[in-house]
mmCIF file of C-alpha atoms in Angstrom:
data_model
loop_
_atom_site.group_PDB
_atom_site.id
_atom_site.type_symbol
_atom_site.label_atom_id
_atom_site.label_comp_id
_atom_site.label_asym_id
_atom_site.label_seq_id
_atom_site.Cartn_x
_atom_site.Cartn_y
_atom_site.Cartn_z
ATOM 1 C CA GLN A 30 15.137 135.336 -44.477
ATOM 2 C CA CYS A 31 15.572 132.935 -47.383
ATOM 3 C CA VAL A 32 13.782 129.590 -47.292
ATOM 4 C CA ASN A 33 15.743 126.616 -48.599
ATOM 5 C CA PRO A 34 13.294 124.213 -50.312
ATOM 6 C CA THR A 35 15.864 121.392 -50.328
ATOM 7 C CA PHE A 36 16.243 121.566 -46.562
ATOM 8 C CA ILE A 37 12.507 121.776 -45.900
ATOM 9 C CA SER A 38 11.349 118.859 -48.061
ATOM 10 C CA SER A 39 14.242 116.532 -47.244
ATOM 11 C CA GLY A 40 13.964 117.361 -43.541
ATOM 12 C CA ILE A 41 10.235 116.664 -43.443
ATOM 13 C CA ASN A 42 10.730 113.282 -45.100
ATOM 14 C CA ALA A 43 13.545 112.283 -42.761
ATOM 15 C CA GLU A 44 11.687 113.487 -39.656
ATOM 16 C CA TYR A 45 8.269 111.985 -40.348
ATOM 17 C CA GLY A 46 9.033 109.147 -42.713
ATOM 18 C CA GLY A 47 12.253 107.946 -41.154
ATOM 19 C CA SER A 48 14.035 108.056 -44.509
ATOM 20 C CA TYR A 49 14.867 110.357 -47.395
ATOM 21 C CA LYS A 50 13.295 107.816 -49.766
ATOM 22 C CA VAL A 51 9.564 107.578 -50.402
ATOM 23 C CA GLU A 52 7.808 104.868 -52.380
ATOM 24 C CA PHE A 53 4.554 105.673 -54.156
ATOM 25 C CA THR A 54 2.537 104.627 -57.177
ATOM 26 C CA PRO A 55 1.565 107.469 -59.549
ATOM 27 C CA MET A 56 -1.989 107.544 -60.885
ATOM 28 C CA GLY A 57 -2.314 105.200 -63.837
ATOM 29 C CA ALA A 58 0.978 103.415 -63.149
ATOM 30 C CA GLU A 59 1.203 99.761 -62.231
ATOM 31 C CA GLU A 60 4.607 99.826 -60.592
ATOM 32 C CA PRO A 61 5.614 102.002 -57.654
ATOM 33 C CA ILE A 62 8.542 104.367 -57.968
ATOM 34 C CA ILE A 63 10.953 105.511 -55.294
ATOM 35 C CA MET A 64 11.642 109.211 -54.917
ATOM 36 C CA ASP A 65 14.890 110.110 -53.218
ATOM 37 C CA PHE A 66 14.807 113.354 -51.227
ATOM 38 C CA THR A 67 18.443 113.050 -50.143
ATOM 39 C CA PRO A 68 20.028 116.501 -50.311
ATOM 40 C CA PRO A 69 21.396 118.220 -52.226
ATOM 41 C CA PHE A 70 18.788 118.139 -54.986
ATOM 42 C CA LYS A 71 19.952 117.979 -58.581
ATOM 43 C CA ARG A 72 20.148 121.315 -60.433
ATOM 44 C CA ILE A 73 20.011 121.531 -64.199
ATOM 45 C CA PRO A 74 20.426 124.780 -66.157
ATOM 46 C CA MET A 75 17.637 125.023 -68.740
ATOM 47 C CA ILE A 76 19.323 126.124 -71.981
ATOM 48 C CA PRO A 77 22.633 124.208 -71.667
ATOM 49 C CA THR A 78 20.746 121.007 -70.827
ATOM 50 C CA LEU A 79 18.417 121.422 -73.813
ATOM 51 C CA GLU A 80 21.453 122.088 -76.021
ATOM 52 C CA GLU A 81 23.058 118.882 -74.822
ATOM 53 C CA LEU A 82 19.925 116.768 -75.272
ATOM 54 C CA LEU A 83 19.098 118.174 -78.709
ATOM 55 C CA GLU A 84 22.729 118.463 -79.867
ATOM 56 C CA VAL A 85 22.252 122.049 -81.071
ATOM 57 C CA LYS A 86 23.508 125.478 -80.066
ATOM 58 C CA PHE A 87 20.733 127.852 -78.994
ATOM 59 C CA PRO A 88 20.745 131.552 -79.891
ATOM 60 C CA PRO A 89 22.035 133.833 -77.114
ATOM 61 C CA ALA A 90 19.481 134.337 -74.344
ATOM 62 C CA THR A 91 19.369 138.066 -75.141
ATOM 63 C CA ASP A 92 18.119 137.230 -78.673
ATOM 64 C CA LEU A 93 15.418 134.684 -77.796
ATOM 65 C CA GLN A 94 12.660 137.255 -78.421
ATOM 66 C CA SER A 95 13.710 137.681 -82.075
ATOM 67 C CA GLU A 96 11.783 136.155 -84.981
ATOM 68 C CA SER A 97 14.809 134.092 -86.064
ATOM 69 C CA SER A 98 15.031 132.569 -82.571
ATOM 70 C CA ARG A 99 11.298 131.890 -82.533
ATOM 71 C CA GLN A 100 11.656 130.100 -85.877
ATOM 72 C CA PHE A 101 14.644 128.130 -84.546
ATOM 73 C CA LEU A 102 12.589 126.955 -81.543
ATOM 74 C CA SER A 103 9.576 126.200 -83.740
ATOM 75 C CA ASP A 104 11.746 124.092 -86.056
ATOM 76 C CA LEU A 105 13.160 122.204 -83.058
ATOM 77 C CA CYS A 106 9.666 121.391 -81.811
ATOM 78 C CA THR A 107 8.606 120.223 -85.262
ATOM 79 C CA LYS A 108 11.743 118.113 -85.720
ATOM 80 C CA HIS A 109 11.220 116.365 -82.375
ATOM 81 C CA ASN A 110 7.417 115.980 -82.717
ATOM 82 C CA ILE A 111 6.653 118.333 -79.840
ATOM 83 C CA GLU A 112 3.250 119.898 -80.282
ATOM 84 C CA CYS A 113 2.683 123.543 -79.452
ATOM 85 C CA SER A 114 -0.602 125.213 -80.250
ATOM 86 C CA ALA A 115 -0.921 128.852 -81.280
ATOM 87 C CA PRO A 116 0.389 131.315 -80.444
ATOM 88 C CA ARG A 117 3.807 129.764 -81.057
ATOM 89 C CA THR A 118 5.848 132.352 -79.166
ATOM 90 C CA SER A 119 9.434 131.737 -78.113
ATOM 91 C CA ALA A 120 8.345 131.449 -74.471
ATOM 92 C CA ARG A 121 5.660 128.843 -75.248
ATOM 93 C CA LEU A 122 7.975 126.864 -77.540
ATOM 94 C CA LEU A 123 10.705 126.801 -74.884
ATOM 95 C CA ASP A 124 8.180 125.734 -72.262
ATOM 96 C CA LYS A 125 7.065 122.834 -74.473
ATOM 97 C CA LEU A 126 10.668 121.748 -75.063
ATOM 98 C CA VAL A 127 11.347 121.809 -71.321
ATOM 99 C CA GLY A 128 8.137 119.935 -70.530
ATOM 100 C CA ASP A 129 8.718 117.200 -73.068
ATOM 101 C CA LEU A 130 12.489 116.806 -72.715
ATOM 102 C CA LEU A 131 13.623 117.957 -69.261
ATOM 103 C CA GLU A 132 10.712 117.564 -66.860
ATOM 104 C CA VAL A 133 10.122 113.935 -67.858
ATOM 105 C CA GLN A 134 13.629 113.114 -66.588
ATOM 106 C CA CYS A 135 12.963 114.564 -63.145
ATOM 107 C CA ASN A 136 11.902 111.576 -61.041
ATOM 108 C CA ASN A 137 13.663 112.833 -57.946
ATOM 109 C CA PRO A 138 13.477 116.435 -56.747
ATOM 110 C CA THR A 139 15.287 118.552 -59.329
ATOM 111 C CA PHE A 140 15.630 122.287 -59.828
ATOM 112 C CA ILE A 141 15.514 123.555 -63.416
ATOM 113 C CA THR A 142 17.473 126.794 -63.207
ATOM 114 C CA GLU A 143 18.399 129.832 -65.281
ATOM 115 C CA HIS A 144 15.122 130.428 -67.087
ATOM 116 C CA PRO A 145 15.247 132.932 -69.965
ATOM 117 C CA GLN A 146 13.815 136.392 -69.246
ATOM 118 C CA ILE A 147 11.251 135.960 -72.029
ATOM 119 C CA MET A 148 9.647 133.160 -69.984
ATOM 120 C CA CYS A 149 9.573 135.035 -66.685
ATOM 121 C CA PRO A 150 10.128 138.773 -67.116
ATOM 122 C CA LEU A 151 9.351 139.582 -63.472
ATOM 123 C CA ALA A 152 11.962 137.209 -62.030
ATOM 124 C CA LYS A 153 15.297 138.486 -60.756
ATOM 125 C CA TYR A 154 17.697 138.908 -63.656
ATOM 126 C CA HIS A 155 20.781 136.687 -63.636
ATOM 127 C CA ARG A 156 23.825 138.293 -62.056
ATOM 128 C CA THR A 157 26.292 137.224 -64.745
ATOM 129 C CA THR A 158 24.383 136.044 -67.826
ATOM 130 C CA PRO A 159 22.313 138.621 -69.728
ATOM 131 C CA GLY A 160 18.944 137.336 -70.926
ATOM 132 C CA LEU A 161 18.562 134.770 -68.119
ATOM 133 C CA THR A 162 16.982 134.908 -64.677
ATOM 134 C CA GLU A 163 17.858 133.399 -61.315
ATOM 135 C CA ARG A 164 14.495 131.665 -61.196
ATOM 136 C CA PHE A 165 14.271 127.934 -60.549
ATOM 137 C CA GLU A 166 11.387 125.525 -60.841
#
């Protein structure tokens, strides 16, 4: 049986907190923020969202393991002042781009979907898009 993380977390908040919204103050912050657990949670596909934010077209997901793709990702990180220590593999460079550009926008529960296979080779391969997986984070 499949577990639906949206249903579980939003249901727990509504049941025990009386609301889908939770106010808390992150460590080091002065102002509290409000997280909204109202379903459905936002879903953002990794590569298309990065393309939109960076205003570039990424290589096909099936080619992300190539040296030219690795150089493309490395150049993007350099251009946008995103640090990535060695080894600067395509998977690590993509992870840094996601961490610095996508994850920082996720104040409310959000699923980042369609991870490339080079980042998670054991995940279920995408049904319709070669080079991607059906993994979400």
